[in-house]
Amino acid sequence: MGYTRKITIRNYVVEGFLILASLLVLLPLVVLILGSFKTSAEVLSFSLSLPETWQFSNYVRVFQEGGLSRAFLNSIWITGVSSIINIIASSAASFILARRETKVSGTIYMYFFMGLIAPMSIITTIRVVQGLGFYGSISSVILIYAALNTAFSVFLYSGFIKTIPRALDEVAFLEGASVFGVFFRIVTPLILPVNATVAIMVFMSVWNDITIPVYFLTDSSTWTMPLSIYNFYGKYSRDWNLIFANLVLTSLPVFILYLFGQKYIVSGLTAGAVKG
Amino acid sequence: MKRAKNLYSYYMVFPALLIYSIFFVVPAIAAFYYSFTDWRLDRIDLKFVGWANFEKIFSDKTLILALKNTAIFAIVTVIGKNLIGLLLAVALNMRLKTKNLLRAIFYSPSILSILVISILFTPMLRTEGTINSLLEAVGLHSLSQAWLTNPSIVIWTIAIVSIWQSAGFQMAIYLAGLQSISQEYYEAAKIDGASSWKSFFKITLPLLLPAININLMLTLIGGLKVFSEVYVMTGGGPGNASQVVGTIILRSFGEGNWGLGTAVNTLLFVVVTIIAIPLLIFMRRKEVTE
């Protein structure tokens, strides 16, 4: 009795403390959301007060004046295509690397693994892309993102594919299937959950990134959401209500993705962090 | 058996290998070469200049400051994100009524872009901003500060914003680790009369090593690569007070000093690798012996 009681009291204390701490996380986000519905004079207090009248027009203005529809389409295209390329190429590579236990495959795995550690070299990457003749284009950025995420994806896929019994492949091979057939018909369906994890992780990191666009997207017609916000932020530095509306709009797609993909993020973290 | 191995054709590795090599490895290797040249935007003929770029880095006050700031940022964020993340995870692994809601709240900032967080905090950190008014409201006038314009604390401020954003992500990894620890260990320890502190240090921490390992790596590497927060909140200012390696690279790129910029990048590459690889090997070994 005494022991359980002590535990209960301790839990209440911890819970109370955590609720207080969670306010530190929530308050800035509430300031952001409320601010996006205020007038530009009202928002300047950056406070928790409710807007006097809810200015839904902020969102309309941001969409029209910020050229957001273009940026939105660019972002969707860049994140979507780079995630798909990354998923197909990394899972195919990991399948072979996980199955062939030779020195060569071990070396290739380490070669990929280095990418988790080493920072990219931006200026020389620009030169490579210039040399190939497509600097500044959306496709260059897509390929760069696919390359940058290869290490992480191969790391996740290899760990998972090793847990799939090899006997499954062998039966298929005996029945005359090719390696492509085995990969697409047998392995791909089994690694669907990892595909979801990788897709969500790559999508979120690419959608939120600003470093690559700053260097590689030189023409405003190719800008992504974060880059056009940064530009908007410079231009409308007095209208914090519009800036906040813009920030909320950018965050919405990843927020929705997060709500639907939550369980894959957690399982991905478990696979990568705990088993890897 | 040999035939069976050859069934797994290396052709399927090539697409990933190709993209990764062209857009990541080739530039990284090229950078080693170019950091020893006087490569500039306005000059086509390259000259090999030996260690000149590196000597310049270590004799230039701004560049030294950038290295120092990067180190401060990395150390402060590694400690802050992991300590807070671990505390949150241990607390939220207890049987609490609001545990799921609280987990979601603490995790939420890490799904947002650093850009969004940085723009949001910029006005709140001003002298007349939200943070100072809150401090004054609770009677802490003395702590009230010009958070982003005081050169001696600006890098610390940016580090704290970064901790605010990502401690919840570290928490999620620690939670995943905690949940993989079997309850039986704790029950056995309780029977043996071990205190909760003792079971934390003797059971939780050792079994959490894989999660600690990955979190330390992620926060350390992320910290050394810092760019976006500084770029958005201060642009390296006031003056050069918050320059980091990432913003120096952007500046040398803008000025056309490509050889120097690449040398800074190479230095970062070497530093990250020198710190990360032994850490990785050390942690792996520790995990195995546990």
mmCIF file of C-alpha atoms in Angstrom, chain B:
data_model
loop_
_atom_site.group_PDB
_atom_site.id
_atom_site.type_symbol
_atom_site.label_atom_id
_atom_site.label_comp_id
_atom_site.label_asym_id
_atom_site.label_seq_id
_atom_site.Cartn_x
_atom_site.Cartn_y
_atom_site.Cartn_z
ATOM 1 C CA MET B 1 26.610 -22.114 -53.639
ATOM 2 C CA LYS B 2 28.741 -19.894 -55.773
ATOM 3 C CA ARG B 3 26.047 -19.860 -58.408
ATOM 4 C CA ALA B 4 23.444 -18.891 -55.842
ATOM 5 C CA LYS B 5 25.512 -15.863 -54.901
ATOM 6 C CA ASN B 6 25.828 -14.728 -58.465
ATOM 7 C CA LEU B 7 22.059 -14.779 -58.768
ATOM 8 C CA TYR B 8 22.092 -11.539 -56.793
ATOM 9 C CA SER B 9 23.372 -9.318 -59.538
ATOM 10 C CA TYR B 10 25.368 -6.223 -58.607
ATOM 11 C CA TYR B 11 23.508 -4.372 -61.382
ATOM 12 C CA MET B 12 20.852 -3.544 -58.853
ATOM 13 C CA VAL B 13 23.361 -1.635 -56.728
ATOM 14 C CA PHE B 14 24.414 0.597 -59.620
ATOM 15 C CA PRO B 15 21.608 3.210 -59.695
ATOM 16 C CA ALA B 16 22.092 4.112 -56.023
ATOM 17 C CA LEU B 17 25.856 3.866 -56.362
ATOM 18 C CA LEU B 18 25.819 6.149 -59.398
ATOM 19 C CA ILE B 19 23.641 8.920 -57.945
ATOM 20 C CA TYR B 20 25.447 8.825 -54.605
ATOM 21 C CA SER B 21 28.891 8.843 -56.211
ATOM 22 C CA ILE B 22 28.233 11.678 -58.668
ATOM 23 C CA PHE B 23 26.389 14.007 -56.319
ATOM 24 C CA PHE B 24 28.088 13.236 -53.041
ATOM 25 C CA VAL B 25 31.389 11.384 -53.233
ATOM 26 C CA VAL B 26 32.947 12.969 -56.316
ATOM 27 C CA PRO B 27 32.368 16.513 -54.968
ATOM 28 C CA ALA B 28 33.720 15.468 -51.567
ATOM 29 C CA ILE B 29 36.913 14.071 -53.088
ATOM 30 C CA ALA B 30 37.263 17.006 -55.483
ATOM 31 C CA ALA B 31 37.038 19.307 -52.468
ATOM 32 C CA PHE B 32 40.233 17.829 -51.031
ATOM 33 C CA TYR B 33 42.059 18.779 -54.210
ATOM 34 C CA TYR B 34 40.539 22.234 -54.618
ATOM 35 C CA SER B 35 41.231 23.234 -51.019
ATOM 36 C CA PHE B 36 44.917 23.353 -51.954
ATOM 37 C CA THR B 37 44.340 25.719 -54.891
ATOM 38 C CA ASP B 38 43.622 29.426 -55.314
ATOM 39 C CA TRP B 39 40.350 28.606 -57.082
ATOM 40 C CA ARG B 40 38.341 31.794 -57.643
ATOM 41 C CA LEU B 41 35.216 32.771 -59.513
ATOM 42 C CA ASP B 42 37.100 35.238 -61.714
ATOM 43 C CA ARG B 43 40.081 33.067 -62.561
ATOM 44 C CA ILE B 44 40.231 30.061 -64.829
ATOM 45 C CA ASP B 45 43.855 28.991 -64.396
ATOM 46 C CA LEU B 46 44.192 27.212 -61.094
ATOM 47 C CA LYS B 47 47.350 27.436 -59.058
ATOM 48 C CA PHE B 48 48.344 24.913 -56.446
ATOM 49 C CA VAL B 49 49.005 26.886 -53.255
ATOM 50 C CA GLY B 50 49.748 24.155 -50.719
ATOM 51 C CA TRP B 51 48.531 24.879 -47.185
ATOM 52 C CA ALA B 52 47.947 28.596 -47.870
ATOM 53 C CA ASN B 53 44.147 28.373 -47.524
ATOM 54 C CA PHE B 54 44.427 26.549 -44.231
ATOM 55 C CA GLU B 55 47.022 29.016 -42.940
ATOM 56 C CA LYS B 56 44.617 31.778 -43.873
ATOM 57 C CA ILE B 57 41.794 30.098 -41.957
ATOM 58 C CA PHE B 58 43.881 29.910 -38.793
ATOM 59 C CA SER B 59 45.178 33.482 -39.044
ATOM 60 C CA ASP B 60 41.848 35.143 -39.817
ATOM 61 C CA LYS B 61 39.981 36.335 -36.715
ATOM 62 C CA THR B 62 36.521 35.864 -38.214
ATOM 63 C CA LEU B 63 37.291 32.329 -39.358
ATOM 64 C CA ILE B 64 38.694 31.397 -35.951
ATOM 65 C CA LEU B 65 35.585 32.840 -34.335
ATOM 66 C CA ALA B 66 33.431 30.798 -36.726
ATOM 67 C CA LEU B 67 35.266 27.623 -35.717
ATOM 68 C CA LYS B 68 34.892 28.508 -32.043
ATOM 69 C CA ASN B 69 31.166 29.248 -32.460
ATOM 70 C CA THR B 70 30.622 25.976 -34.314
ATOM 71 C CA ALA B 71 32.326 24.116 -31.468
ATOM 72 C CA ILE B 72 30.258 25.939 -28.816
ATOM 73 C CA PHE B 73 27.047 25.275 -30.743
ATOM 74 C CA ALA B 74 27.872 21.592 -31.190
ATOM 75 C CA ILE B 75 28.831 20.989 -27.545
ATOM 76 C CA VAL B 76 25.911 22.945 -26.071
ATOM 77 C CA THR B 77 23.341 21.273 -28.343
ATOM 78 C CA VAL B 78 24.734 17.749 -27.860
ATOM 79 C CA ILE B 79 24.491 18.130 -24.080
ATOM 80 C CA GLY B 80 21.169 19.992 -24.050
ATOM 81 C CA LYS B 81 19.306 17.836 -26.587
ATOM 82 C CA ASN B 82 20.442 14.550 -25.044
ATOM 83 C CA LEU B 83 20.001 15.472 -21.401
ATOM 84 C CA ILE B 84 16.547 16.967 -21.905
ATOM 85 C CA GLY B 85 15.562 14.257 -24.397
ATOM 86 C CA LEU B 86 16.592 11.499 -21.971
ATOM 87 C CA LEU B 87 14.823 13.122 -19.002
ATOM 88 C CA LEU B 88 11.631 13.532 -21.024
ATOM 89 C CA ALA B 89 11.814 9.939 -22.268
ATOM 90 C CA VAL B 90 12.319 8.469 -18.800
ATOM 91 C CA ALA B 91 9.472 10.588 -17.410
ATOM 92 C CA LEU B 92 7.132 9.805 -20.297
ATOM 93 C CA ASN B 93 7.867 6.103 -20.013
ATOM 94 C CA MET B 94 6.118 6.130 -16.614
ATOM 95 C CA ARG B 95 2.418 5.390 -16.233
ATOM 96 C CA LEU B 96 1.019 8.881 -16.649
ATOM 97 C CA LYS B 97 -2.524 9.750 -17.738
ATOM 98 C CA THR B 98 -1.537 12.399 -20.278
ATOM 99 C CA LYS B 99 1.519 10.540 -21.543
ATOM 100 C CA ASN B 100 0.477 10.208 -25.193
ATOM 101 C CA LEU B 101 -0.607 13.825 -25.484
ATOM 102 C CA LEU B 102 2.588 15.051 -23.809
ATOM 103 C CA ARG B 103 4.755 12.901 -26.089
ATOM 104 C CA ALA B 104 3.046 14.405 -29.136
ATOM 105 C CA ILE B 105 3.487 17.953 -27.811
ATOM 106 C CA PHE B 106 7.193 17.556 -27.046
ATOM 107 C CA TYR B 107 7.816 15.903 -30.422
ATOM 108 C CA SER B 108 5.876 18.474 -32.449
ATOM 109 C CA PRO B 109 8.551 21.191 -32.971
ATOM 110 C CA SER B 110 10.876 18.699 -34.632
ATOM 111 C CA ILE B 111 8.521 18.096 -37.549
ATOM 112 C CA LEU B 112 8.662 21.792 -38.422
ATOM 113 C CA SER B 113 11.296 23.376 -40.644
ATOM 114 C CA ILE B 114 14.240 25.057 -38.906
ATOM 115 C CA LEU B 115 13.293 28.017 -41.083
ATOM 116 C CA VAL B 116 9.815 28.216 -39.534
ATOM 117 C CA ILE B 117 11.194 27.957 -35.988
ATOM 118 C CA SER B 118 13.939 30.503 -36.643
ATOM 119 C CA ILE B 119 11.602 33.100 -38.145
ATOM 120 C CA LEU B 120 9.116 32.558 -35.308
ATOM 121 C CA PHE B 121 11.737 33.080 -32.598
ATOM 122 C CA THR B 122 13.395 36.128 -34.170
ATOM 123 C CA PRO B 123 10.749 38.672 -33.044
ATOM 124 C CA MET B 124 10.167 36.858 -29.754
ATOM 125 C CA LEU B 125 13.849 37.216 -28.837
ATOM 126 C CA ARG B 126 14.005 40.968 -29.428
ATOM 127 C CA THR B 127 14.646 43.353 -26.541
ATOM 128 C CA GLU B 128 10.927 44.217 -26.421
ATOM 129 C CA GLY B 129 9.896 40.687 -27.433
ATOM 130 C CA THR B 130 7.815 37.945 -25.839
ATOM 131 C CA ILE B 131 10.648 36.213 -23.982
ATOM 132 C CA ASN B 132 11.678 39.369 -22.143
ATOM 133 C CA SER B 133 8.098 40.334 -21.300
ATOM 134 C CA LEU B 134 7.567 36.839 -19.882
ATOM 135 C CA LEU B 135 10.744 37.108 -17.809
ATOM 136 C CA GLU B 136 9.628 40.491 -16.490
ATOM 137 C CA ALA B 137 6.144 39.157 -15.746
ATOM 138 C CA VAL B 138 7.618 36.521 -13.448
ATOM 139 C CA GLY B 139 9.969 38.999 -11.800
ATOM 140 C CA LEU B 140 13.199 38.008 -13.532
ATOM 141 C CA HIS B 141 14.052 41.488 -14.841
ATOM 142 C CA SER B 142 17.736 40.829 -14.458
ATOM 143 C CA LEU B 143 17.665 38.026 -17.038
ATOM 144 C CA SER B 144 16.047 40.235 -19.657
ATOM 145 C CA GLN B 145 18.458 40.462 -22.601
ATOM 146 C CA ALA B 146 19.062 41.506 -26.171
ATOM 147 C CA TRP B 147 19.185 37.819 -27.046
ATOM 148 C CA LEU B 148 20.150 38.034 -30.702
ATOM 149 C CA THR B 149 22.026 41.342 -30.764
ATOM 150 C CA ASN B 150 24.355 40.852 -27.804
ATOM 151 C CA PRO B 151 27.538 39.482 -29.425
ATOM 152 C CA SER B 152 28.667 37.612 -26.329
ATOM 153 C CA ILE B 153 25.552 35.440 -26.013
ATOM 154 C CA VAL B 154 24.104 35.246 -29.518
ATOM 155 C CA ILE B 155 25.508 31.798 -30.373
ATOM 156 C CA TRP B 156 24.162 30.446 -27.059
ATOM 157 C CA THR B 157 20.719 31.825 -27.862
ATOM 158 C CA ILE B 158 20.707 30.112 -31.250
ATOM 159 C CA ALA B 159 21.846 26.855 -29.601
ATOM 160 C CA ILE B 160 18.991 27.050 -27.091
ATOM 161 C CA VAL B 161 16.440 27.557 -29.881
ATOM 162 C CA SER B 162 17.903 24.485 -31.591
ATOM 163 C CA ILE B 163 17.599 22.481 -28.355
ATOM 164 C CA TRP B 164 14.002 23.713 -28.006
ATOM 165 C CA GLN B 165 13.239 22.402 -31.468
ATOM 166 C CA SER B 166 14.875 18.996 -31.426
ATOM 167 C CA ALA B 167 15.017 17.661 -27.839
ATOM 168 C CA GLY B 168 11.647 16.024 -28.594
ATOM 169 C CA PHE B 169 13.192 14.082 -31.473
ATOM 170 C CA GLN B 170 15.938 12.774 -29.188
ATOM 171 C CA MET B 171 13.191 11.925 -26.684
ATOM 172 C CA ALA B 172 11.441 9.769 -29.304
ATOM 173 C CA ILE B 173 14.607 7.767 -29.982
ATOM 174 C CA TYR B 174 15.246 7.297 -26.246
ATOM 175 C CA LEU B 175 11.620 6.214 -25.772
ATOM 176 C CA ALA B 176 11.997 3.622 -28.521
ATOM 177 C CA GLY B 177 15.116 2.368 -26.721
ATOM 178 C CA LEU B 178 13.452 2.303 -23.296
ATOM 179 C CA GLN B 179 10.523 0.319 -24.625
ATOM 180 C CA SER B 180 12.786 -2.397 -25.928
ATOM 181 C CA ILE B 181 14.148 -3.043 -22.394
ATOM 182 C CA SER B 182 12.398 -6.004 -20.798
ATOM 183 C CA GLN B 183 10.557 -5.282 -17.520
ATOM 184 C CA GLU B 184 11.999 -8.493 -16.058
ATOM 185 C CA TYR B 185 15.338 -6.809 -15.381
ATOM 186 C CA TYR B 186 13.659 -4.191 -13.222
ATOM 187 C CA GLU B 187 11.594 -6.756 -11.373
ATOM 188 C CA ALA B 188 14.682 -8.791 -10.610
ATOM 189 C CA ALA B 189 16.483 -5.660 -9.426
ATOM 190 C CA LYS B 190 13.547 -4.733 -7.195
ATOM 191 C CA ILE B 191 13.630 -8.166 -5.574
ATOM 192 C CA ASP B 192 17.327 -7.678 -4.930
ATOM 193 C CA GLY B 193 16.425 -4.428 -3.206
ATOM 194 C CA ALA B 194 18.057 -2.051 -5.696
ATOM 195 C CA SER B 195 16.963 1.601 -5.511
ATOM 196 C CA SER B 196 15.464 3.266 -8.607
ATOM 197 C CA TRP B 197 18.680 5.263 -9.013
ATOM 198 C CA LYS B 198 20.698 2.096 -8.943
ATOM 199 C CA SER B 199 18.499 0.353 -11.505
ATOM 200 C CA PHE B 200 18.677 3.456 -13.711
ATOM 201 C CA PHE B 201 22.474 3.426 -13.748
ATOM 202 C CA LYS B 202 22.936 -0.356 -13.753
ATOM 203 C CA ILE B 203 20.108 -1.404 -16.088
ATOM 204 C CA THR B 204 18.585 1.477 -18.029
ATOM 205 C CA LEU B 205 21.709 3.326 -19.118
ATOM 206 C CA PRO B 206 23.721 0.270 -20.291
ATOM 207 C CA LEU B 207 20.777 -1.195 -22.197
ATOM 208 C CA LEU B 208 20.039 2.194 -23.690
ATOM 209 C CA LEU B 209 23.515 2.430 -25.219
ATOM 210 C CA PRO B 210 22.402 1.864 -28.837
ATOM 211 C CA ALA B 211 19.934 4.743 -28.554
ATOM 212 C CA ILE B 212 22.497 6.937 -26.759
ATOM 213 C CA ASN B 213 24.996 6.096 -29.473
ATOM 214 C CA ILE B 214 22.735 7.086 -32.365
ATOM 215 C CA ASN B 215 21.561 10.247 -30.580
ATOM 216 C CA LEU B 216 25.093 11.399 -29.776
ATOM 217 C CA MET B 217 26.128 10.843 -33.397
ATOM 218 C CA LEU B 218 23.091 12.625 -34.810
ATOM 219 C CA THR B 219 23.327 15.650 -32.527
ATOM 220 C CA LEU B 220 27.098 15.970 -32.818
ATOM 221 C CA ILE B 221 27.184 15.733 -36.612
ATOM 222 C CA GLY B 222 24.112 17.966 -36.919
ATOM 223 C CA GLY B 223 25.687 20.486 -34.547
ATOM 224 C CA LEU B 224 28.937 20.703 -36.505
ATOM 225 C CA LYS B 225 26.998 21.170 -39.756
ATOM 226 C CA VAL B 226 24.854 24.003 -38.315
ATOM 227 C CA PHE B 227 23.786 26.530 -40.941
ATOM 228 C CA SER B 228 20.064 27.268 -41.330
ATOM 229 C CA GLU B 229 19.338 28.596 -37.824
ATOM 230 C CA VAL B 230 22.222 31.055 -37.956
ATOM 231 C CA TYR B 231 21.512 32.038 -41.555
ATOM 232 C CA VAL B 232 17.891 32.891 -40.764
ATOM 233 C CA MET B 233 18.120 34.365 -37.241
ATOM 234 C CA THR B 234 21.245 36.518 -37.516
ATOM 235 C CA GLY B 235 22.949 35.940 -40.865
ATOM 236 C CA GLY B 236 26.163 35.557 -38.820
ATOM 237 C CA GLY B 237 25.759 38.870 -37.011
ATOM 238 C CA PRO B 238 25.773 41.170 -35.170
ATOM 239 C CA GLY B 239 29.040 41.997 -36.930
ATOM 240 C CA ASN B 240 30.503 38.532 -37.220
ATOM 241 C CA ALA B 241 29.578 37.448 -33.706
ATOM 242 C CA SER B 242 27.550 34.380 -34.687
ATOM 243 C CA GLN B 243 29.414 33.206 -37.789
ATOM 244 C CA VAL B 244 29.745 29.433 -38.004
ATOM 245 C CA VAL B 245 31.499 27.204 -40.518
ATOM 246 C CA GLY B 246 28.294 26.861 -42.574
ATOM 247 C CA THR B 247 27.774 30.631 -42.966
ATOM 248 C CA ILE B 248 31.471 31.193 -43.724
ATOM 249 C CA ILE B 249 31.199 28.712 -46.610
ATOM 250 C CA LEU B 250 28.195 30.622 -47.981
ATOM 251 C CA ARG B 251 30.090 33.907 -47.629
ATOM 252 C CA SER B 252 33.219 32.644 -49.404
ATOM 253 C CA PHE B 253 30.996 31.232 -52.126
ATOM 254 C CA GLY B 254 29.265 34.597 -52.553
ATOM 255 C CA GLU B 255 32.588 36.438 -52.654
ATOM 256 C CA GLY B 256 33.928 34.026 -55.275
ATOM 257 C CA ASN B 257 36.626 32.673 -52.921
ATOM 258 C CA TRP B 258 35.950 29.090 -53.922
ATOM 259 C CA GLY B 259 39.326 27.630 -52.948
ATOM 260 C CA LEU B 260 39.061 29.104 -49.454
ATOM 261 C CA GLY B 261 35.407 28.086 -49.088
ATOM 262 C CA THR B 262 36.239 24.546 -50.112
ATOM 263 C CA ALA B 263 39.134 24.495 -47.636
ATOM 264 C CA VAL B 264 36.732 25.470 -44.832
ATOM 265 C CA ASN B 265 34.420 22.677 -45.994
ATOM 266 C CA THR B 266 37.311 20.191 -46.053
ATOM 267 C CA LEU B 267 38.327 21.217 -42.552
ATOM 268 C CA LEU B 268 34.755 20.544 -41.397
ATOM 269 C CA PHE B 269 34.834 17.179 -43.169
ATOM 270 C CA VAL B 270 38.068 16.181 -41.444
ATOM 271 C CA VAL B 271 36.934 17.380 -38.010
ATOM 272 C CA VAL B 272 33.577 15.565 -38.245
ATOM 273 C CA THR B 273 35.230 12.353 -39.404
ATOM 274 C CA ILE B 274 37.971 12.477 -36.770
ATOM 275 C CA ILE B 275 35.410 12.894 -34.002
ATOM 276 C CA ALA B 276 32.677 10.638 -35.365
ATOM 277 C CA ILE B 277 34.552 7.510 -36.406
ATOM 278 C CA PRO B 278 36.346 6.741 -33.102
ATOM 279 C CA LEU B 279 33.104 7.555 -31.267
ATOM 280 C CA LEU B 280 31.269 5.140 -33.531
ATOM 281 C CA ILE B 281 33.837 2.362 -33.019
ATOM 282 C CA PHE B 282 33.997 2.978 -29.260
ATOM 283 C CA MET B 283 30.213 2.867 -28.902
ATOM 284 C CA ARG B 284 29.867 -0.265 -31.035
ATOM 285 C CA ARG B 285 32.445 -2.062 -28.904
ATOM 286 C CA LYS B 286 30.732 -0.999 -25.698
ATOM 287 C CA GLU B 287 27.415 -2.302 -26.970
ATOM 288 C CA VAL B 288 28.847 -5.702 -27.756
ATOM 289 C CA THR B 289 30.461 -6.185 -24.348
ATOM 290 C CA GLU B 290 27.341 -5.215 -22.428
#
